[in-house]
PDB file of C-alpha atoms in Angstrom:
ATOM      1  CA  MET A 280      -0.050   0.113   0.057  1.00 95.00           C
ATOM      2  CA  LEU A 281       1.448   3.352  -1.282  1.00 97.00           C
ATOM      3  CA  TYR A 282       0.313   7.267   0.379  1.00 97.00           C
ATOM      4  CA  VAL A 283       1.687   9.341  -0.870  1.00 97.00           C
ATOM      5  CA  ILE A 284       2.329  12.886   1.060  1.00 95.00           C
ATOM      6  CA  GLN A 285       1.503  15.953  -1.402  1.00 89.00           C
ATOM      7  CA  PRO A 286       5.020  18.477  -1.360  1.00 82.00           C
ATOM      8  CA  ASP A 287       4.277  21.495   0.938  1.00 72.00           C
ATOM      9  CA  ASP A 288       4.848  25.251  -0.835  1.00 62.00           C
ATOM     10  CA  PHE A 289       5.057  26.476   2.466  1.00 57.00           C
ATOM     11  CA  GLN A 290       8.882  27.333   1.879  1.00 61.00           C
ATOM     12  CA  HIS A 291       9.085  30.696   4.255  1.00 63.00           C
ATOM     13  CA  TRP A 292       9.039  29.181   7.299  1.00 68.00           C
ATOM     14  CA  VAL A 293      11.244  26.062   8.265  1.00 70.00           C
ATOM     15  CA  GLY A 294      10.217  25.143  10.729  1.00 76.00           C
ATOM     16  CA  VAL A 295       6.428  26.057   9.977  1.00 77.00           C
ATOM     17  CA  ALA A 296       6.990  22.660   7.075  1.00 78.00           C
ATOM     18  CA  GLU A 297       9.376  20.412   9.404  1.00 83.00           C
ATOM     19  CA  VAL A 298       6.192  20.101  11.830  1.00 85.00           C
ATOM     20  CA  MET A 299       3.803  20.052   8.786  1.00 86.00           C
ATOM     21  CA  ARG A 300       5.560  16.967   7.137  1.00 87.00           C
ATOM     22  CA  ALA A 301       5.585  15.105  10.436  1.00 90.00           C
ATOM     23  CA  GLU A 302       2.205  15.403  10.942  1.00 93.00           C
ATOM     24  CA  ALA A 303       1.724  14.361   7.184  1.00 93.00           C
ATOM     25  CA  ARG A 304       4.361  11.725   8.129  1.00 95.00           C
ATOM     26  CA  GLU A 305       1.403  10.440  11.440  1.00 96.00           C
ATOM     27  CA  ALA A 306      -1.287  11.177   9.526  1.00 96.00           C
ATOM     28  CA  ALA A 307       0.709   8.386   6.819  1.00 97.00           C
ATOM     29  CA  GLU A 308       1.552   6.231   9.013  1.00 97.00           C
ATOM     30  CA  ALA A 309      -2.197   5.960  10.969  1.00 97.00           C
ATOM     31  CA  ARG A 310      -4.265   6.149   7.668  1.00 97.00           C
ATOM     32  CA  LEU A 311      -2.649   3.121   6.446  1.00 97.00           C
ATOM     33  CA  ASP A 312      -1.554   1.053   9.491  1.00 97.00           C
ATOM     34  CA  GLU A 313      -6.131   0.739  10.179  1.00 97.00           C
ATOM     35  CA  MET A 314      -6.595   0.329   6.676  1.00 95.00           C
ATOM     36  CA  ALA A 315      -3.276  -2.923   7.168  1.00 97.00           C
ATOM     37  CA  HIS A 316      -5.794  -3.852  10.194  1.00 97.00           C
ATOM     38  CA  GLU A 317      -8.739  -4.150   8.102  1.00 93.00           C
ATOM     39  CA  ILE A 318      -6.998  -6.010   5.307  1.00 92.00           C
ATOM     40  CA  ASN A 319      -5.610  -8.547   7.612  1.00 95.00           C
ATOM     41  CA  ALA A 320      -8.887  -9.266  10.173  1.00 93.00           C
ATOM     42  CA  TYR A 321     -10.908  -9.684   6.241  1.00 89.00           C
ATOM     43  CA  ALA A 322      -7.900 -11.689   4.601  1.00 89.00           C
ATOM     44  CA  GLY A 323      -4.820 -12.719   7.135  1.00 94.00           C
ATOM     45  CA  LEU A 324      -2.775 -10.507   5.040  1.00 94.00           C
ATOM     46  CA  THR A 325       0.108  -8.137   6.410  1.00 95.00           C
ATOM     47  CA  PRO A 326       0.140  -5.689   3.288  1.00 94.00           C
ATOM     48  CA  GLU A 327       3.602  -3.897   2.783  1.00 95.00           C
ATOM     49  CA  MET A 328       3.041   0.163   3.575  1.00 96.00           C
ATOM     50  CA  VAL A 329       5.291   2.960   1.489  1.00 97.00           C
ATOM     51  CA  ILE A 330       4.700   5.683   2.318  1.00 97.00           C
ATOM     52  CA  ARG A 331       7.062   8.490   0.094  1.00 97.00           C
ATOM     53  CA  GLU A 332       6.403  12.972  -0.438  1.00 94.00           C
ATOM     54  CA  GLY A 333       6.410  13.515  -4.327  1.00 94.00           C
ATOM     55  CA  LYS A 334       3.862  13.740  -7.480  1.00 93.00           C
ATOM     56  CA  THR A 335       1.080  10.939  -6.706  1.00 94.00           C
ATOM     57  CA  ARG A 336       1.552  10.228 -10.296  1.00 93.00           C
ATOM     58  CA  GLU A 337       6.088  10.187 -10.011  1.00 93.00           C
ATOM     59  CA  GLU A 338       5.582   8.530  -6.790  1.00 96.00           C
ATOM     60  CA  ILE A 339       3.441   4.820  -8.290  1.00 95.00           C
ATOM     61  CA  ILE A 340       5.422   5.142 -11.315  1.00 94.00           C
ATOM     62  CA  THR A 341       9.029   5.252  -9.168  1.00 95.00           C
ATOM     63  CA  LEU A 342       7.873   2.305  -6.973  1.00 96.00           C
ATOM     64  CA  VAL A 343       6.767  -0.303  -8.841  1.00 94.00           C
ATOM     65  CA  ARG A 344       9.914   0.518 -11.619  1.00 93.00           C
ATOM     66  CA  GLU A 345      12.021   0.552  -7.508  1.00 95.00           C
ATOM     67  CA  ASP A 346      10.296  -2.484  -6.320  1.00 95.00           C
ATOM     68  CA  ASN A 347       9.616  -5.608  -8.603  1.00 93.00           C
ATOM     69  CA  GLU A 348       8.084  -7.712  -6.431  1.00 94.00           C
ATOM     70  CA  ILE A 349       4.940  -6.262  -6.996  1.00 95.00           C
ATOM     71  CA  GLY A 350       3.160  -7.732  -9.878  1.00 95.00           C
ATOM     72  CA  VAL A 351      -0.926  -5.402 -10.859  1.00 94.00           C
ATOM     73  CA  LEU A 352      -1.347  -1.404 -10.102  1.00 95.00           C
ATOM     74  CA  VAL A 353      -4.641  -1.550  -8.550  1.00 93.00           C
ATOM     75  CA  LEU A 354      -6.465   2.106  -8.681  1.00 94.00           C
ATOM     76  CA  GLY A 355     -10.095   2.525  -6.679  1.00 92.00           C
ATOM     77  CA  ALA A 356     -12.158   4.741  -9.494  1.00 94.00           C
ATOM     78  CA  SER A 357     -14.441   7.774  -7.868  1.00 92.00           C
ATOM     79  CA  VAL A 358     -18.212   7.004  -7.170  1.00 90.00           C
ATOM     80  CA  ASP A 359     -19.357  10.670  -8.246  1.00 84.00           C
ATOM     81  CA  GLY A 360     -20.382  11.390 -10.991  1.00 75.00           C
ATOM     82  CA  ASP A 361     -17.544  13.302 -12.365  1.00 82.00           C
ATOM     83  CA  GLY A 362     -15.464  10.681 -14.023  1.00 86.00           C
ATOM     84  CA  PRO A 363     -13.065   7.531 -11.989  1.00 92.00           C
ATOM     85  CA  GLY A 364     -10.931  10.134 -10.585  1.00 93.00           C
ATOM     86  CA  PRO A 365      -7.783  12.224 -11.344  1.00 92.00           C
ATOM     87  CA  LEU A 366      -5.508   9.949 -10.364  1.00 93.00           C
ATOM     88  CA  VAL A 367      -7.271   6.624 -12.490  1.00 94.00           C
ATOM     89  CA  THR A 368      -7.946   9.721 -15.466  1.00 93.00           C
ATOM     90  CA  ASP A 369      -4.469  10.344 -15.521  1.00 92.00           C
ATOM     91  CA  MET A 370      -2.959   6.699 -14.712  1.00 93.00           C
ATOM     92  CA  VAL A 371      -4.823   5.201 -18.070  1.00 92.00           C
ATOM     93  CA  THR A 372      -4.629   7.849 -20.516  1.00 91.00           C
ATOM     94  CA  LYS A 373      -0.909   9.193 -20.017  1.00 89.00           C
ATOM     95  CA  MET A 374       0.210   6.416 -18.373  1.00 87.00           C
ATOM     96  CA  ALA A 375      -1.015   2.753 -19.456  1.00 80.00           C
ATOM     97  CA  GLY A 376       1.242   1.579 -22.452  1.00 84.00           C
ATOM     98  CA  ARG A 377       4.083   3.251 -20.382  1.00 86.00           C
ATOM     99  CA  LEU A 378       3.667   1.094 -17.118  1.00 89.00           C
ATOM    100  CA  PRO A 379       6.324  -2.254 -16.447  1.00 91.00           C
ATOM    101  CA  LEU A 380       2.994  -3.621 -15.182  1.00 93.00           C
ATOM    102  CA  PRO A 381      -0.779  -4.779 -15.567  1.00 94.00           C
ATOM    103  CA  LEU A 382      -3.319  -1.868 -14.268  1.00 94.00           C
ATOM    104  CA  THR A 383      -5.915  -2.580 -12.858  1.00 92.00           C
ATOM    105  CA  VAL A 384      -9.077  -0.222 -12.178  1.00 93.00           C
ATOM    106  CA  VAL A 385     -11.701  -1.539  -9.273  1.00 92.00           C
ATOM    107  CA  PRO A 386     -15.016   0.887  -9.209  1.00 92.00           C
ATOM    108  CA  GLY A 387     -15.017   2.356  -6.128  1.00 91.00           C
ATOM    109  CA  ASN A 388     -19.040   0.718  -5.776  1.00 92.00           C
ATOM    110  CA  LEU A 389     -17.574  -3.046  -5.778  1.00 92.00           C
ATOM    111  CA  THR A 390     -18.932  -5.017  -2.313  1.00 90.00           C
ATOM    112  CA  LEU A 391     -16.023  -7.030  -0.466  1.00 84.00           C
ATOM    113  CA  GLU A 392     -18.279 -10.480  -2.234  1.00 89.00           C
ATOM    114  CA  GLN A 393     -17.874  -8.373  -5.189  1.00 92.00           C
ATOM    115  CA  ILE A 394     -14.562  -7.665  -5.029  1.00 86.00           C
ATOM    116  CA  ASP A 395     -14.408 -11.377  -3.713  1.00 84.00           C
ATOM    117  CA  ALA A 396     -15.869 -13.165  -6.735  1.00 90.00           C
ATOM    118  CA  VAL A 397     -13.621 -11.262  -9.683  1.00 85.00           C
ATOM    119  CA  CYS A 398     -10.548 -12.627  -7.566  1.00 79.00           C
TER     120      CYS A 398
END
């Protein structure tokens, strides 16, 4: 599981920026830990957790190129009516042909039972 912390443009106060970065990292760790517990309870698996700072698309691409144990990139599509979401749209339209692995987009409104049925 990858959590990408978006870079902050607040460069004027280095001390404040460091506090904000630490808080963002704590929030990322908490969210990934919460999701890892859910996955472990549901499937008995302990996922690897990675936290990066940067632009989401670039960090995803860097990670899948660095880690040859990643066999497929799975993204969840948005459930609102404005399309699958900016990341999914960007990855499918601009990057899918250049990724070193398959890209799977999962509809955001699937239940766990429906996801199990297609796995």
